[in-house]
mmCIF file of C-alpha atoms and ligand atoms in Angstrom:
data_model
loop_
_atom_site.group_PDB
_atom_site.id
_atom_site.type_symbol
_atom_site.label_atom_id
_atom_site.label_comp_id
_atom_site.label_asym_id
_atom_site.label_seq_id
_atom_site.Cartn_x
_atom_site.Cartn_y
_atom_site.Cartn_z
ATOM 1 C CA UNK A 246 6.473 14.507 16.125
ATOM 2 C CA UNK A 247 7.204 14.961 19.614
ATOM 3 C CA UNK A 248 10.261 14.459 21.712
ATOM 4 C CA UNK A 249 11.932 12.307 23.853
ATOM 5 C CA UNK A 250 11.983 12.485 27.837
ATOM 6 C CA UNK A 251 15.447 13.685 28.545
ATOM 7 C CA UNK A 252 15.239 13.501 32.217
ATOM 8 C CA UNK A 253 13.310 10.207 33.429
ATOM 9 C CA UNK A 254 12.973 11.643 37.287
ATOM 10 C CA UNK A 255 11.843 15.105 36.088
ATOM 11 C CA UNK A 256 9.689 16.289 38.819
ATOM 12 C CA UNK A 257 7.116 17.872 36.273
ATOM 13 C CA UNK A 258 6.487 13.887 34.531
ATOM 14 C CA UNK A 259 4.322 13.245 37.155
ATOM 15 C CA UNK A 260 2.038 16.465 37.013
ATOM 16 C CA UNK A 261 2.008 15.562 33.173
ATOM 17 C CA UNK A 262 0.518 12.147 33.740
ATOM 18 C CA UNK A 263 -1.514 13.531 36.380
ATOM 19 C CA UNK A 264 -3.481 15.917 33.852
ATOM 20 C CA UNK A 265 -3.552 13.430 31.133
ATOM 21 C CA UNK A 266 -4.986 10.274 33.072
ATOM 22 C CA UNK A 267 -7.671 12.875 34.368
ATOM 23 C CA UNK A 268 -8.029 14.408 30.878
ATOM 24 C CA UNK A 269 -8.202 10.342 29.818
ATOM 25 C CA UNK A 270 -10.900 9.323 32.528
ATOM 26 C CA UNK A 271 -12.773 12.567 31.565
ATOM 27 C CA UNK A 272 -13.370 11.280 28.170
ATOM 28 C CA UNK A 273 -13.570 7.942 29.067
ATOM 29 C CA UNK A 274 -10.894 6.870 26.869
ATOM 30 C CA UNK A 275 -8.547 3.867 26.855
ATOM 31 C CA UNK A 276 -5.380 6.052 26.542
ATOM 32 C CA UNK A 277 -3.790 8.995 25.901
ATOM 33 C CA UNK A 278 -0.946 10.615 24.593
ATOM 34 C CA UNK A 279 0.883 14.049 25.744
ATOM 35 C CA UNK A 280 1.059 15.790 22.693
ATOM 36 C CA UNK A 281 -2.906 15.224 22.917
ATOM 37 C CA UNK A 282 -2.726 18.246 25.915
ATOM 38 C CA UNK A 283 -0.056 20.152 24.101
ATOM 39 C CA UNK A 284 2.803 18.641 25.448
ATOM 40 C CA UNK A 285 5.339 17.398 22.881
ATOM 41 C CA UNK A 286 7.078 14.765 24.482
ATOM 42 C CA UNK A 287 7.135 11.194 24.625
ATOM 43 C CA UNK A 288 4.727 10.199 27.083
ATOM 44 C CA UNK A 289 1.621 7.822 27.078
ATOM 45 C CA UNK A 290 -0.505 6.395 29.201
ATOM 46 C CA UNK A 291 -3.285 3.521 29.007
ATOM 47 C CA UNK A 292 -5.238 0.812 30.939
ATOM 48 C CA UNK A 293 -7.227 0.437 34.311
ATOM 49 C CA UNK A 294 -5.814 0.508 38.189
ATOM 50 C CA UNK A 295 -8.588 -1.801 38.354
ATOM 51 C CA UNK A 296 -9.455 -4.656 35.395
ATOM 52 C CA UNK A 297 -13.055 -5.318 36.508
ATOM 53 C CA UNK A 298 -13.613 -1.854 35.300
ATOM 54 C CA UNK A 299 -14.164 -2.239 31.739
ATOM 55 C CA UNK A 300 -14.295 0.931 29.827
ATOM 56 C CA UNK A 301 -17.768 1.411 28.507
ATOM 57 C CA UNK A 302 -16.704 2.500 24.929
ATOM 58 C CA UNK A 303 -15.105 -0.825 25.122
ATOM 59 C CA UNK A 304 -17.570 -3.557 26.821
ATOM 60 C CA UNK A 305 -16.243 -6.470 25.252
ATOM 61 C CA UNK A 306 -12.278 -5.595 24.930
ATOM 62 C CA UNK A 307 -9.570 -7.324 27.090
ATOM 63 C CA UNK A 308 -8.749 -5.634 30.077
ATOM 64 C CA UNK A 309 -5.705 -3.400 29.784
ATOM 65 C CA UNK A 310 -3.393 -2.594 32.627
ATOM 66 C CA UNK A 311 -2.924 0.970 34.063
ATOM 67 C CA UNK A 312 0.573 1.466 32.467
ATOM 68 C CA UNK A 313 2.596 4.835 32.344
ATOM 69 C CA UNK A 314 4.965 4.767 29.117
ATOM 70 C CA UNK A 315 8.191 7.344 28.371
ATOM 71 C CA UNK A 316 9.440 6.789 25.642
ATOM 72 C CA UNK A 317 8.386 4.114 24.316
ATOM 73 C CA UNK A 318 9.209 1.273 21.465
ATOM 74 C CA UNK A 319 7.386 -0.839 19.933
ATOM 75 C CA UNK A 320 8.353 -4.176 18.086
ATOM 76 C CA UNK A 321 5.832 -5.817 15.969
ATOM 77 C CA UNK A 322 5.607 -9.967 16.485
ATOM 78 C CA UNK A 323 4.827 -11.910 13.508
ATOM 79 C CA UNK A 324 2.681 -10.421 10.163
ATOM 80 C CA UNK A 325 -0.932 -10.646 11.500
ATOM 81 C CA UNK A 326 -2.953 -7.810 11.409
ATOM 82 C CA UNK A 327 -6.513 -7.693 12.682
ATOM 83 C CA UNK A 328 -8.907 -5.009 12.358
ATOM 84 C CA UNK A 329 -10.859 -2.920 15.217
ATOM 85 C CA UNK A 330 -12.884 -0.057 15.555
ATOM 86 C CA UNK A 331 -11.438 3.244 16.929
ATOM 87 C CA UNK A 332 -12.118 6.528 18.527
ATOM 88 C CA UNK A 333 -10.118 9.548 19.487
ATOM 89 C CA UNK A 334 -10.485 12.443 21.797
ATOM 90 C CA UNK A 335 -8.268 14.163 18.777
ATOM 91 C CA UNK A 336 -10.940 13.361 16.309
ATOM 92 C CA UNK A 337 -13.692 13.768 17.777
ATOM 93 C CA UNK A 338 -17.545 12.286 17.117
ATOM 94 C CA UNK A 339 -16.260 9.754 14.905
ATOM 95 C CA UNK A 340 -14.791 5.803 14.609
ATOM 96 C CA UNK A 341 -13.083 3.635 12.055
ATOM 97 C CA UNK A 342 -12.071 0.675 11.414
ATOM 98 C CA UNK A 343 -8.125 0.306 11.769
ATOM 99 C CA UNK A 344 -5.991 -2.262 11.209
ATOM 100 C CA UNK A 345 -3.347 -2.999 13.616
ATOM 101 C CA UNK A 346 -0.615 -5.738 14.391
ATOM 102 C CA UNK A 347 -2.056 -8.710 16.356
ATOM 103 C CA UNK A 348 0.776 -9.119 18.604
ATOM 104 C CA UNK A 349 3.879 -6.869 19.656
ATOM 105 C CA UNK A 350 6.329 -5.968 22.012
ATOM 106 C CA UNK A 351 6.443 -2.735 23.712
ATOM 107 C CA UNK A 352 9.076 -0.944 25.909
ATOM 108 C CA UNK A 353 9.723 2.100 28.018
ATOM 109 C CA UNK A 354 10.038 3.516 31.258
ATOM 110 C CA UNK A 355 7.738 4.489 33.983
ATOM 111 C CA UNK A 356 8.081 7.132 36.392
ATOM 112 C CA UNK A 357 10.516 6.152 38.425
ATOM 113 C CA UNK A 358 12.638 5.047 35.676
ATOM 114 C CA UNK A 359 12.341 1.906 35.729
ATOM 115 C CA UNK A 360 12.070 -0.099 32.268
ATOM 116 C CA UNK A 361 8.931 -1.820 31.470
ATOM 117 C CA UNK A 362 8.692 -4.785 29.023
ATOM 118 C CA UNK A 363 5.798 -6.373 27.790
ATOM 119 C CA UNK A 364 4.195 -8.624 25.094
ATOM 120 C CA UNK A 365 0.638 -7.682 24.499
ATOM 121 C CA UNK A 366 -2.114 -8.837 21.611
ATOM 122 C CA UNK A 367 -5.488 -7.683 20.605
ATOM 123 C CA UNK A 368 -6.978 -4.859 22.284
ATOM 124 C CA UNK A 369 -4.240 -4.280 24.270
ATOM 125 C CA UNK A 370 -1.714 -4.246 21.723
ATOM 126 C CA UNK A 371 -3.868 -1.824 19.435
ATOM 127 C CA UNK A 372 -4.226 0.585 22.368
ATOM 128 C CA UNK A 373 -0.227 0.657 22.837
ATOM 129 C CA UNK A 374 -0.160 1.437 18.327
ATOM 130 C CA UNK A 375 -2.885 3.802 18.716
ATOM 131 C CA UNK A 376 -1.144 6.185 21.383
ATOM 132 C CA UNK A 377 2.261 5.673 20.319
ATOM 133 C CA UNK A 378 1.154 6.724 16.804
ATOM 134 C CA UNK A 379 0.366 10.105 18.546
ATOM 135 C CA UNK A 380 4.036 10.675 19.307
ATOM 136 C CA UNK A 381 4.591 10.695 15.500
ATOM 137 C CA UNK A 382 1.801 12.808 14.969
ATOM 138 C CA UNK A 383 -0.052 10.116 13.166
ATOM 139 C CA UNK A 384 -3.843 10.001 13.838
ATOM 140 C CA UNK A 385 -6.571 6.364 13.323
ATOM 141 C CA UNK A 386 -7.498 7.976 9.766
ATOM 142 C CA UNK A 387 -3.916 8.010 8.697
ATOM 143 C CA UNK A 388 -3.813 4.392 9.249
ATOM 144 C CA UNK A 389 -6.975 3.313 7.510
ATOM 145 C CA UNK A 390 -6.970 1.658 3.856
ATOM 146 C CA UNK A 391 -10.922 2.152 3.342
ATOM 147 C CA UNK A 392 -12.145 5.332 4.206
ATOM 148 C CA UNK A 393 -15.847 3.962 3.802
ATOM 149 C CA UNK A 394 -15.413 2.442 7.134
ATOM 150 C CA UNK A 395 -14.782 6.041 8.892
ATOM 151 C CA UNK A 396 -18.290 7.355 10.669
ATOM 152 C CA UNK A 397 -20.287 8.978 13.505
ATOM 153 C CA UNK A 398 -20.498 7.720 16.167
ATOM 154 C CA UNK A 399 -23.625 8.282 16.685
ATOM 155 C CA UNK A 400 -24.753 6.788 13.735
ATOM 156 C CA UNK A 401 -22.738 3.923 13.670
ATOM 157 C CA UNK A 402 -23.135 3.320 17.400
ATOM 158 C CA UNK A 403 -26.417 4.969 19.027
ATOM 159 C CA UNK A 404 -25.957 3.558 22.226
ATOM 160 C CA UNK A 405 -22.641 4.771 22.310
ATOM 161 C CA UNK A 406 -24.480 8.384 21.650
ATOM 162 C CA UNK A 407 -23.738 11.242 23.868
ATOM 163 C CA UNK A 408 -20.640 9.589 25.408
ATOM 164 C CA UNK A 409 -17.628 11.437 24.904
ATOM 165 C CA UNK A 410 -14.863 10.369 22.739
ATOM 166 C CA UNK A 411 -11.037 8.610 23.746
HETATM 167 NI NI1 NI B 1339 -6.094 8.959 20.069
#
């Protein structure tokens, strides 16, 4: 379980999310978390600078804003759940089916300490559950009720073969 950021305008923050966005575009992921590099602290990061560039693990997802979250909360709205494949550059070569609330709220602060609200759904809103789950040390499989729907990736998706994993 990692840590919160103590000091908001800590010079080193931004070297952090420096190394993990690269570590993230690397692996073509959606997101990433700092204890994913080995940094316990409450730091994650998601999204695209630019929408139109879909990530290709994810063709058909929403696109997600390029957001940079310390410490963050999260507020589920309402009781729906929906399920959605995942991948992780923690568990690597494989994808599952997770389910995840539909809609929540999510807080934080970005980098210049300013607080960020937001109400996100879908694939947006299971990208902010996935990463924030890292902070607890709680990884996809940990979240899945039927274990028959965890797999390669290359089986499961062959034209998703050889890519690497988020
Ligand atoms: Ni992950």
């Amino acid at each position: 379980v990692s840590g919160p950021v103590r000091d908001l305008g800590a010079p080193e923050l931004k070297t952090l999310v420096d190394d993990m966005f690269e570590t993230m575009h690397a692996a073509n992921g959606a997101g990433l978390a700092a204890p994913q590099i080995g940094v316990p602290l409450r730091v994650v990061i998601f999204g695209y600078a630019d929408p139109a560039l879909r990530n290709p693990r994810y063709p058909d997802a929403d696109p997600v804003p390029q957001t940079i979250l310390l410490n963050p909360v999260l507020q589920p709205l309402g009781e729906e759940m929906e399920e959605g494949w995942e991948g992780c550059l923690s568990v690597p070569g494989l994808r599952g089916v997770v389910p995840r609330a539909t809609k929540l709220r999510y807080a934080g602060f970005d980098l210049d300490g300013r607080r960020i609200e937001r109400v996100a759904e879908g694939f947006h809103a299971r990208v902010v559950q996935h990463e924030c789950d890292h902070l607890d040390g709680i990884l996809y499989p940990m979240r899945m009720p039927d274990l028959s729907r965890l797999g390669f990736t290359d089986v499961l998706f062959p034209e998703l073969a050889g890519q690497p994993d988020d």
